[in-house]
GROMACS .gro file of N, CA and C in nm:
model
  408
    1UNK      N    1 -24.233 -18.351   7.520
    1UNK     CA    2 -24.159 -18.472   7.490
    1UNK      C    3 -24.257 -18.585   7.460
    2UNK      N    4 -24.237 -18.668   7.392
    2UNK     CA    5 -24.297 -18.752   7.305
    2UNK      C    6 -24.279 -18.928   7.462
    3UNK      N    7 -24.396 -19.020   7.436
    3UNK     CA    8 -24.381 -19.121   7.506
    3UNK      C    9 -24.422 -19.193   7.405
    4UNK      N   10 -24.340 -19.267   7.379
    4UNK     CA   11 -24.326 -19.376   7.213
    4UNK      C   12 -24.387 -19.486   7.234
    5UNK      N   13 -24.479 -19.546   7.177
    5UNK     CA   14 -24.520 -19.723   7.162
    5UNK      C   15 -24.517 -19.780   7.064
    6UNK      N   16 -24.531 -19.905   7.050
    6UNK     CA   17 -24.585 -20.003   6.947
    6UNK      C   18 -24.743 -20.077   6.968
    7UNK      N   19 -24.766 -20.085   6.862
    7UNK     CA   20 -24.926 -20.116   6.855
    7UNK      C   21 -24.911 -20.230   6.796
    8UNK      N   22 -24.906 -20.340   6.827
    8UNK     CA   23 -24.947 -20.472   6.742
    8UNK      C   24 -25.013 -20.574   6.758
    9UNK      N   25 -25.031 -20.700   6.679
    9UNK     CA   26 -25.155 -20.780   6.695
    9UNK      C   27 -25.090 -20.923   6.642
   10UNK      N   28 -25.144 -21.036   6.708
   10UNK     CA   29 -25.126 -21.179   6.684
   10UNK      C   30 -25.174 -21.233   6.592
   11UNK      N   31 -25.129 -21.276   6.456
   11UNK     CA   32 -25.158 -21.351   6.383
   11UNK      C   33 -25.230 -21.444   6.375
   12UNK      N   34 -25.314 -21.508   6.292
   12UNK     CA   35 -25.367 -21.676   6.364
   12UNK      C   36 -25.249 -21.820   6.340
   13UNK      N   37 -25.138 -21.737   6.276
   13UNK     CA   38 -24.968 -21.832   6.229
   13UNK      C   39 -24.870 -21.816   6.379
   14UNK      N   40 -24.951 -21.672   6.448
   14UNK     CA   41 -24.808 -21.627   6.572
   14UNK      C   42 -24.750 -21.563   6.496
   15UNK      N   43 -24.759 -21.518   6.455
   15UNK     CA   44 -24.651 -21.421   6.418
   15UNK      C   45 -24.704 -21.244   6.442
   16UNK      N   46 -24.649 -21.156   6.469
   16UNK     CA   47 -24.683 -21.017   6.507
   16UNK      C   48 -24.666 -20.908   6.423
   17UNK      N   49 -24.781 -20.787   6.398
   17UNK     CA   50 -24.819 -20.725   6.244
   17UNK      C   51 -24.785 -20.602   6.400
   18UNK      N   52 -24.680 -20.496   6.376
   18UNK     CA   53 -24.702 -20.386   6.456
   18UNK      C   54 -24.647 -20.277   6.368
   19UNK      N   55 -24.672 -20.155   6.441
   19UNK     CA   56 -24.609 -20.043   6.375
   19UNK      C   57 -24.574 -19.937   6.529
   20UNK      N   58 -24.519 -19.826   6.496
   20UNK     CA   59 -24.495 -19.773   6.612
   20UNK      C   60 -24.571 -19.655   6.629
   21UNK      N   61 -24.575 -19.563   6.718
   21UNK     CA   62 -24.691 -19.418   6.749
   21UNK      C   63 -24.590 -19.357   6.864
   22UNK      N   64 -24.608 -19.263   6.802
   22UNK     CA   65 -24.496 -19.160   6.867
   22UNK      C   66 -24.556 -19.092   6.964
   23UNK      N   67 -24.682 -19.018   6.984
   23UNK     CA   68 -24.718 -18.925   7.090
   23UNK      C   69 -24.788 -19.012   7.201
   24UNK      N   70 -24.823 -19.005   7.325
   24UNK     CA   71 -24.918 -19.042   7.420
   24UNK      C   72 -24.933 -19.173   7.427
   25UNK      N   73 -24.816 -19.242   7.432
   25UNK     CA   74 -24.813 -19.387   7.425
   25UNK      C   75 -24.843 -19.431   7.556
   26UNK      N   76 -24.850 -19.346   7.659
   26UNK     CA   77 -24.844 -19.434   7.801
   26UNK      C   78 -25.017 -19.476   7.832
   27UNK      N   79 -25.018 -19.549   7.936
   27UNK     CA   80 -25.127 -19.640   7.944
   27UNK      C   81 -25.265 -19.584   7.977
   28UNK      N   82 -25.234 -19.470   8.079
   28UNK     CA   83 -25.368 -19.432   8.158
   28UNK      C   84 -25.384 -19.296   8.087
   29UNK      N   85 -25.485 -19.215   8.007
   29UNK     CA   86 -25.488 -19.105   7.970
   29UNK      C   87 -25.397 -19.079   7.823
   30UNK      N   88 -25.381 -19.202   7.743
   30UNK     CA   89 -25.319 -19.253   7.653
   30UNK      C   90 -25.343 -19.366   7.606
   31UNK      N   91 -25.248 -19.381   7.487
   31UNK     CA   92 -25.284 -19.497   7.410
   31UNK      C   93 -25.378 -19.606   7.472
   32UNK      N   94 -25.283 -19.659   7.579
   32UNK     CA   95 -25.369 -19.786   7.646
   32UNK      C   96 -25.544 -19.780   7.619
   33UNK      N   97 -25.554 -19.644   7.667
   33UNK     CA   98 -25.689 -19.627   7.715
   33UNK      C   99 -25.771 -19.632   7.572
   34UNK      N  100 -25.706 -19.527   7.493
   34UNK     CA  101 -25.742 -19.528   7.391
   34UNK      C  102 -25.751 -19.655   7.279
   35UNK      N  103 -25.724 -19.749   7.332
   35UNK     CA  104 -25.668 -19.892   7.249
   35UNK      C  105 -25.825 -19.966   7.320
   36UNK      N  106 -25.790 -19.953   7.438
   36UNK     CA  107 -25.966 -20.017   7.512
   36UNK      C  108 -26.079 -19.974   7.462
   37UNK      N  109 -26.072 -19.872   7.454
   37UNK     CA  110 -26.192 -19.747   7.465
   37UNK      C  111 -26.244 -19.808   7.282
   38UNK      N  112 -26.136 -19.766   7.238
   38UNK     CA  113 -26.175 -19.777   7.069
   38UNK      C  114 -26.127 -19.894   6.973
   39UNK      N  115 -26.033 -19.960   6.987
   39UNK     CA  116 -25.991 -20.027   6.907
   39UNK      C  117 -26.038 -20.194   6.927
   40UNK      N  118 -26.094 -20.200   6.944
   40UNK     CA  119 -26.209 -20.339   6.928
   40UNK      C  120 -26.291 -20.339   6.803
   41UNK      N  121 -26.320 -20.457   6.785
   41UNK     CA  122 -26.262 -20.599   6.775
   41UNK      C  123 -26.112 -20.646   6.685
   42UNK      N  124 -26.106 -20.723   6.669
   42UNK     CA  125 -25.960 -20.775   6.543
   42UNK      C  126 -25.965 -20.691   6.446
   43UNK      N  127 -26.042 -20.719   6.352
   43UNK     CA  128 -26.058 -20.616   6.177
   43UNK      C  129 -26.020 -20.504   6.218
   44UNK      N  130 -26.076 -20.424   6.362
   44UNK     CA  131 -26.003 -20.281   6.335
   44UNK      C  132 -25.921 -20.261   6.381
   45UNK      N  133 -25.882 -20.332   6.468
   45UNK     CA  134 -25.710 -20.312   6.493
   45UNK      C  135 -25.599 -20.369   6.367
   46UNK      N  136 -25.615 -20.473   6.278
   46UNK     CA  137 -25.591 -20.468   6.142
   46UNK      C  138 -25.585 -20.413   6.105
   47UNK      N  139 -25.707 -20.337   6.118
   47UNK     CA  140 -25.671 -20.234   5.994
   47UNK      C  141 -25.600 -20.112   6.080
   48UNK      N  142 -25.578 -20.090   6.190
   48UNK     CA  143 -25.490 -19.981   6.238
   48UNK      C  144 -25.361 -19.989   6.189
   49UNK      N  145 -25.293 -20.106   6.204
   49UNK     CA  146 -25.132 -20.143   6.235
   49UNK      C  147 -25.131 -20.140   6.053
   50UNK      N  148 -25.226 -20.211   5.985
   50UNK     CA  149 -25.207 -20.231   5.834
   50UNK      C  150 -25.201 -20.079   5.785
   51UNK      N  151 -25.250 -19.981   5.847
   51UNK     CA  152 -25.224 -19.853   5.817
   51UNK      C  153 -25.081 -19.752   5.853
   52UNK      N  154 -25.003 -19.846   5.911
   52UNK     CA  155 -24.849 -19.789   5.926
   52UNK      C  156 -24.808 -19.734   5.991
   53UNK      N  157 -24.667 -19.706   6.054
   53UNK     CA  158 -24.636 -19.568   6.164
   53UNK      C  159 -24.716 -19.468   6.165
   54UNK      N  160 -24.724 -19.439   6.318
   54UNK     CA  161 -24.813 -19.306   6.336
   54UNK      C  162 -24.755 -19.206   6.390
   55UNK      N  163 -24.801 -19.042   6.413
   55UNK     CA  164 -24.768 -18.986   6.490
   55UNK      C  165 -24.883 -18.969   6.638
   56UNK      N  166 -24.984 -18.988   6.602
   56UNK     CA  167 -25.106 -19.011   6.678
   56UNK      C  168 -25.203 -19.110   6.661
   57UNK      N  169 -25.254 -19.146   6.786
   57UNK     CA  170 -25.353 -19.228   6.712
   57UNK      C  171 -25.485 -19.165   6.852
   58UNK      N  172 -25.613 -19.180   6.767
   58UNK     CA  173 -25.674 -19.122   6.819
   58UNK      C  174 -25.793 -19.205   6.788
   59UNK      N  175 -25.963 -19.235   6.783
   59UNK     CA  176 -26.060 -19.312   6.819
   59UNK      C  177 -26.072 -19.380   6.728
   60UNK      N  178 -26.010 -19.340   6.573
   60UNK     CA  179 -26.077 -19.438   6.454
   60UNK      C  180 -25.938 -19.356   6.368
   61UNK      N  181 -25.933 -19.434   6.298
   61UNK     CA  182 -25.880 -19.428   6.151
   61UNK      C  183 -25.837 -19.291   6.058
   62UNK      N  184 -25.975 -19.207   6.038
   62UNK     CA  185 -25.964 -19.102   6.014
   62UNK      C  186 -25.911 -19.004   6.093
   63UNK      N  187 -25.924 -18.970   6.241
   63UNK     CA  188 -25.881 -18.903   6.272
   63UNK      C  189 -25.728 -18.932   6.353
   64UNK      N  190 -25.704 -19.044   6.329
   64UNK     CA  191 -25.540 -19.045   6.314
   64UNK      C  192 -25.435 -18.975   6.279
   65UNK      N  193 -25.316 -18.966   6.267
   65UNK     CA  194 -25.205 -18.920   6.202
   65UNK      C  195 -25.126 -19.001   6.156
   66UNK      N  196 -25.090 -19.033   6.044
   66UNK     CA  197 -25.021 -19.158   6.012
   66UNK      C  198 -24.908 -19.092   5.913
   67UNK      N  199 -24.808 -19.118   5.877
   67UNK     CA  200 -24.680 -19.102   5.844
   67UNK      C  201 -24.691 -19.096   5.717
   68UNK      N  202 -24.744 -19.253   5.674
   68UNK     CA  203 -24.736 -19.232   5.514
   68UNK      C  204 -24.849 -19.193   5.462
   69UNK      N  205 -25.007 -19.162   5.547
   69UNK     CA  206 -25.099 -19.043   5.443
   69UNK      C  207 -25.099 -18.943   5.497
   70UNK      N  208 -25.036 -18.913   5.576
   70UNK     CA  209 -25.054 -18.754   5.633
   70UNK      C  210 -24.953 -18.681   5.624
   71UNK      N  211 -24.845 -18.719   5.663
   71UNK     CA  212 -24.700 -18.652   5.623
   71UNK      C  213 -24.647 -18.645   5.513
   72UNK      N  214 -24.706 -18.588   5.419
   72UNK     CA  215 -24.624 -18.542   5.274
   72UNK      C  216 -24.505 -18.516   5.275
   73UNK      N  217 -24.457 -18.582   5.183
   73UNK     CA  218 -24.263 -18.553   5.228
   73UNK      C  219 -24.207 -18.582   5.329
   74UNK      N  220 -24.218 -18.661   5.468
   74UNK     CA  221 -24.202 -18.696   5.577
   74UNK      C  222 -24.116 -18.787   5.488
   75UNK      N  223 -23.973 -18.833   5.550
   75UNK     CA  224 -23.901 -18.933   5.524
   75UNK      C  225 -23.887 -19.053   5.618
   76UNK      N  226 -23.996 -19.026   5.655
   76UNK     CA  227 -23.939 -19.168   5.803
   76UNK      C  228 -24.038 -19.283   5.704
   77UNK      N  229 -24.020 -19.402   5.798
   77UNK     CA  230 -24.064 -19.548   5.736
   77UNK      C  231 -24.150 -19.534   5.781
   78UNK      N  232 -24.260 -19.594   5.706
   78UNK     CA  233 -24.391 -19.606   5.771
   78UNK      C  234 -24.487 -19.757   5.701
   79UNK      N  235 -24.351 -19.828   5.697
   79UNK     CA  236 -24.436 -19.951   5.659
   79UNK      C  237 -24.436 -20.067   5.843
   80UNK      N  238 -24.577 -20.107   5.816
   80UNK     CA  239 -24.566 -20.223   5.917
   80UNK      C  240 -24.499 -20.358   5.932
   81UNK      N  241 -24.439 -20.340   6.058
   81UNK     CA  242 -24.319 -20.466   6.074
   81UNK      C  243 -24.388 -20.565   6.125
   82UNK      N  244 -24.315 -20.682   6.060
   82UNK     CA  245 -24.380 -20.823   6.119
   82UNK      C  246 -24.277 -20.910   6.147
   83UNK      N  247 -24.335 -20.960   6.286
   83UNK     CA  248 -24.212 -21.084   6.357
   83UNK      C  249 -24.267 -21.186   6.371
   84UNK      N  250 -24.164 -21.320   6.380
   84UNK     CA  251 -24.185 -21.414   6.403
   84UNK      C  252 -24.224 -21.453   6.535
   85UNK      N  253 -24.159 -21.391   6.610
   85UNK     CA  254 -24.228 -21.433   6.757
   85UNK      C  255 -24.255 -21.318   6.845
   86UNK      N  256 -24.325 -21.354   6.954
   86UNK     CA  257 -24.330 -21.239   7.028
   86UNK      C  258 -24.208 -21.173   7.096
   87UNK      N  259 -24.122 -21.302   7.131
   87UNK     CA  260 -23.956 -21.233   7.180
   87UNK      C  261 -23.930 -21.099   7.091
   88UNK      N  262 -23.916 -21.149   6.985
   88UNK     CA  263 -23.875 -21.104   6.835
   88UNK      C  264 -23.947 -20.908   6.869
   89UNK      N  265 -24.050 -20.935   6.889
   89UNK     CA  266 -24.146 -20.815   6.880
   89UNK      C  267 -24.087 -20.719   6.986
   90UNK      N  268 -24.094 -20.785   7.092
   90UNK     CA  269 -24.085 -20.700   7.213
   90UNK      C  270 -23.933 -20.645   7.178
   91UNK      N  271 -23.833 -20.724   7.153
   91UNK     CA  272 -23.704 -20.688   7.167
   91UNK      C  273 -23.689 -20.586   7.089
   92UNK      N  274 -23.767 -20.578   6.970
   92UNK     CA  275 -23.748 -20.514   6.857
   92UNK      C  276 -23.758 -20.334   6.897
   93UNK      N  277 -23.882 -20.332   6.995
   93UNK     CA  278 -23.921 -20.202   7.063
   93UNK      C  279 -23.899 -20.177   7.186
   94UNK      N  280 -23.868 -20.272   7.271
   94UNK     CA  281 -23.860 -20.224   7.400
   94UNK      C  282 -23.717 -20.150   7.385
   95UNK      N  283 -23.697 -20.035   7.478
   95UNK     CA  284 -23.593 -19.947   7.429
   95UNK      C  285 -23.552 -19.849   7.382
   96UNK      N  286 -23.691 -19.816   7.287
   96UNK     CA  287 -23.736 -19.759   7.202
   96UNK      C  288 -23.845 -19.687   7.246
   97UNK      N  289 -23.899 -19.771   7.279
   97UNK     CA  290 -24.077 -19.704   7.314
   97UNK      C  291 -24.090 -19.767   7.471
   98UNK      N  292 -24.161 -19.677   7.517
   98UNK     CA  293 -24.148 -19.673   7.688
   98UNK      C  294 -24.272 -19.823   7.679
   99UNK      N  295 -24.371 -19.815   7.567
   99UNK     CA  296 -24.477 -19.923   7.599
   99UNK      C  297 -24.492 -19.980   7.503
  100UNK      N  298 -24.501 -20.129   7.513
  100UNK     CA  299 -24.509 -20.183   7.352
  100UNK      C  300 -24.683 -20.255   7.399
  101UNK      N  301 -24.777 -20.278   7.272
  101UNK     CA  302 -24.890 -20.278   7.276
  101UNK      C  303 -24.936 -20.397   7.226
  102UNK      N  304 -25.004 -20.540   7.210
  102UNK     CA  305 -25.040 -20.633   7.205
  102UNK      C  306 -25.205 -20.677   7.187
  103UNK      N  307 -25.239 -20.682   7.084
  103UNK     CA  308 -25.434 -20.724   7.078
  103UNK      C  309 -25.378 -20.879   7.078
  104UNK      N  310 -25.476 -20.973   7.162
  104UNK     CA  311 -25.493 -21.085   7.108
  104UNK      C  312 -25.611 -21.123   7.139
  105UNK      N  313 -25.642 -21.278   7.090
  105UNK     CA  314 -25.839 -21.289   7.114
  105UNK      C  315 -25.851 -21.266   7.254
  106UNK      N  316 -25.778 -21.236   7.376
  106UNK     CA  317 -25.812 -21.178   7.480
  106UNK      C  318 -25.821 -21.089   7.539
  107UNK      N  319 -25.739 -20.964   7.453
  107UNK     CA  320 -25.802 -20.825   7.437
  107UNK      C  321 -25.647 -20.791   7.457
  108UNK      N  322 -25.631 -20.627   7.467
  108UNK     CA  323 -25.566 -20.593   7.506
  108UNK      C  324 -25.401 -20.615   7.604
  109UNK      N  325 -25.268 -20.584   7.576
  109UNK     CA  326 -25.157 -20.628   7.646
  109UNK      C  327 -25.124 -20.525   7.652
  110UNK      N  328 -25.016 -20.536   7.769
  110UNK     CA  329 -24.872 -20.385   7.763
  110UNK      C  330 -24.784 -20.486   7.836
  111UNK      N  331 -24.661 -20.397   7.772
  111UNK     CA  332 -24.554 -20.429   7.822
  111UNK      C  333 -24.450 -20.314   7.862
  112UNK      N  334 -24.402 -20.285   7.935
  112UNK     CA  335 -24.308 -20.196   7.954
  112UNK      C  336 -24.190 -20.240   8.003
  113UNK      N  337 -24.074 -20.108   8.020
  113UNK     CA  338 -23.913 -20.220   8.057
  113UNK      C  339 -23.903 -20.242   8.185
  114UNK      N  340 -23.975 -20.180   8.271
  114UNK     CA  341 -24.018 -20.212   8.423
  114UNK      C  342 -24.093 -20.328   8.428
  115UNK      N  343 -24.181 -20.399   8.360
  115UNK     CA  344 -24.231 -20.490   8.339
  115UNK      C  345 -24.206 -20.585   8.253
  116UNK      N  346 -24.158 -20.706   8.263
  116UNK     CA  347 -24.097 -20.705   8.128
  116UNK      C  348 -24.219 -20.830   8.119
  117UNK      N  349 -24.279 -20.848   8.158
  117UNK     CA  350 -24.396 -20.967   8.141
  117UNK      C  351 -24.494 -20.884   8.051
  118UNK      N  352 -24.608 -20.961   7.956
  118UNK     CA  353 -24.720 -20.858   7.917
  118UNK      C  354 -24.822 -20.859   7.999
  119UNK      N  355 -24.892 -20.762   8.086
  119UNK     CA  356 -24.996 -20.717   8.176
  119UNK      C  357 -25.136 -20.708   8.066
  120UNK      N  358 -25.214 -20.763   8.092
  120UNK     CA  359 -25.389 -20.674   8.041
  120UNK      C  360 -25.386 -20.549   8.038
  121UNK      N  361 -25.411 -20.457   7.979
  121UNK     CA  362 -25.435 -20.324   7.999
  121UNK      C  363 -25.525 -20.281   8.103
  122UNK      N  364 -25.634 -20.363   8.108
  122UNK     CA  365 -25.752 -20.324   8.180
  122UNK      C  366 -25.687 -20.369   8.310
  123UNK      N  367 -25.596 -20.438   8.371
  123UNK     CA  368 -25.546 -20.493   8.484
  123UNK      C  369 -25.424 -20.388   8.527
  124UNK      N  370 -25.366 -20.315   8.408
  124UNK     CA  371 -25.263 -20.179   8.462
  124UNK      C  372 -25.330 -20.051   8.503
  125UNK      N  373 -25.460 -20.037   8.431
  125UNK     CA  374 -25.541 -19.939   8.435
  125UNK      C  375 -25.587 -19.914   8.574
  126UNK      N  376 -25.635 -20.051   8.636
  126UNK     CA  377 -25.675 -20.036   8.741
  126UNK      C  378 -25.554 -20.059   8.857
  127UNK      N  379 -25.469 -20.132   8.842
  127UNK     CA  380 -25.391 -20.123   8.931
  127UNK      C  381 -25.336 -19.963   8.992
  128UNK      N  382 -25.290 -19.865   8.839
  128UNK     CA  383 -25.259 -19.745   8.874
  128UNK      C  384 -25.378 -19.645   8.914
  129UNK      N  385 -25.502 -19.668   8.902
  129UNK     CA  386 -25.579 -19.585   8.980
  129UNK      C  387 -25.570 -19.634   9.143
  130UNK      N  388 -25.598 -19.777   9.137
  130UNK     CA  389 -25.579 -19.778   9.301
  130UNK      C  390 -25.434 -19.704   9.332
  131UNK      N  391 -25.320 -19.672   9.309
  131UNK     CA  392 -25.234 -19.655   9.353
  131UNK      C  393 -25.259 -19.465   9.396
  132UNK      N  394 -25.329 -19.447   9.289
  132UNK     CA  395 -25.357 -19.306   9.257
  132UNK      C  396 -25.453 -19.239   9.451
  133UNK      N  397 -25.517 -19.301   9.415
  133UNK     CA  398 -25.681 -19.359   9.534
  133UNK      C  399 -25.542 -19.378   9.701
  134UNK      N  400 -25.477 -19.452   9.683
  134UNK     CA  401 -25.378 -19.442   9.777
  134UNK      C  402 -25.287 -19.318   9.840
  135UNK      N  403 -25.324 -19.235   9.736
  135UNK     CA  404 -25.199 -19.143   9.783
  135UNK      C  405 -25.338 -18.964   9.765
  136UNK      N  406 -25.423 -19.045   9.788
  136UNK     CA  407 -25.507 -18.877   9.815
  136UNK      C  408 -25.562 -18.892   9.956
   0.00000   0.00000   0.00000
């Protein structure tokens, strides 16, 4: 079974450039991590989301899966959505995707529907290992 996100990024207008990623969206051992790990600075997360729905996303660009260059004949949308606000954004995916994903000049966000605030990544990351560390 698939854990769905959105990947998107803050404008310098506010306004939000995302697209969605269908496999390994959750935070620890997934996207999240993978969003820390690799997707720094701005330009390349630009250019991630400017590259469209995914089915994977993985350390860089090329070895991605993306909808509209990899799926020949795939009929799903794979153009990137843009909102006016962040309400706008979140509402748009939460529901949808168990984690919606956020770059801004302070790095990394998540949001989930248990959470409905946006958390740091690097601040969920560690919260769920201590929890992990708790229960061995």
């Amino acid at each position: 079974m698939s854990t769905r996100s959105a990947i998107g990024y803050l404008t310098p207008n506010g306004n939000v450039r995302a697209i969605y990623c269908h496999w390994d969206g959750y935070v620890n051992n997934g996207v999240g991590e993978m969003l820390i790990n690799h997707w720094q600075p701005a330009y390349r997360v630009a250019q991630l989301v400017e590259s469209g729905n995914m089915s994977q996303l993985e350390i860089d660009i090329k070895s991605s899966y993306f909808y509209g260059r990899d799926a020949a004949g795939d009929k799903c949308d794979v153009s990137t959505e843009e909102f006016g606000s962040l309400l706008e954004f979140s509402m748009y995916y939460l529901g949808d995707c168990e984690y919606v994903y956020l770059y801004t000049r302070d790095g990394w966000l998540v949001q989930t529907e248990e959470r409905k605030t946006f958390t740091r990544v690097d601040t969920y990351l560690q919260a769920e290992k201590n929890m992990e560390t708790a229960y061995v």
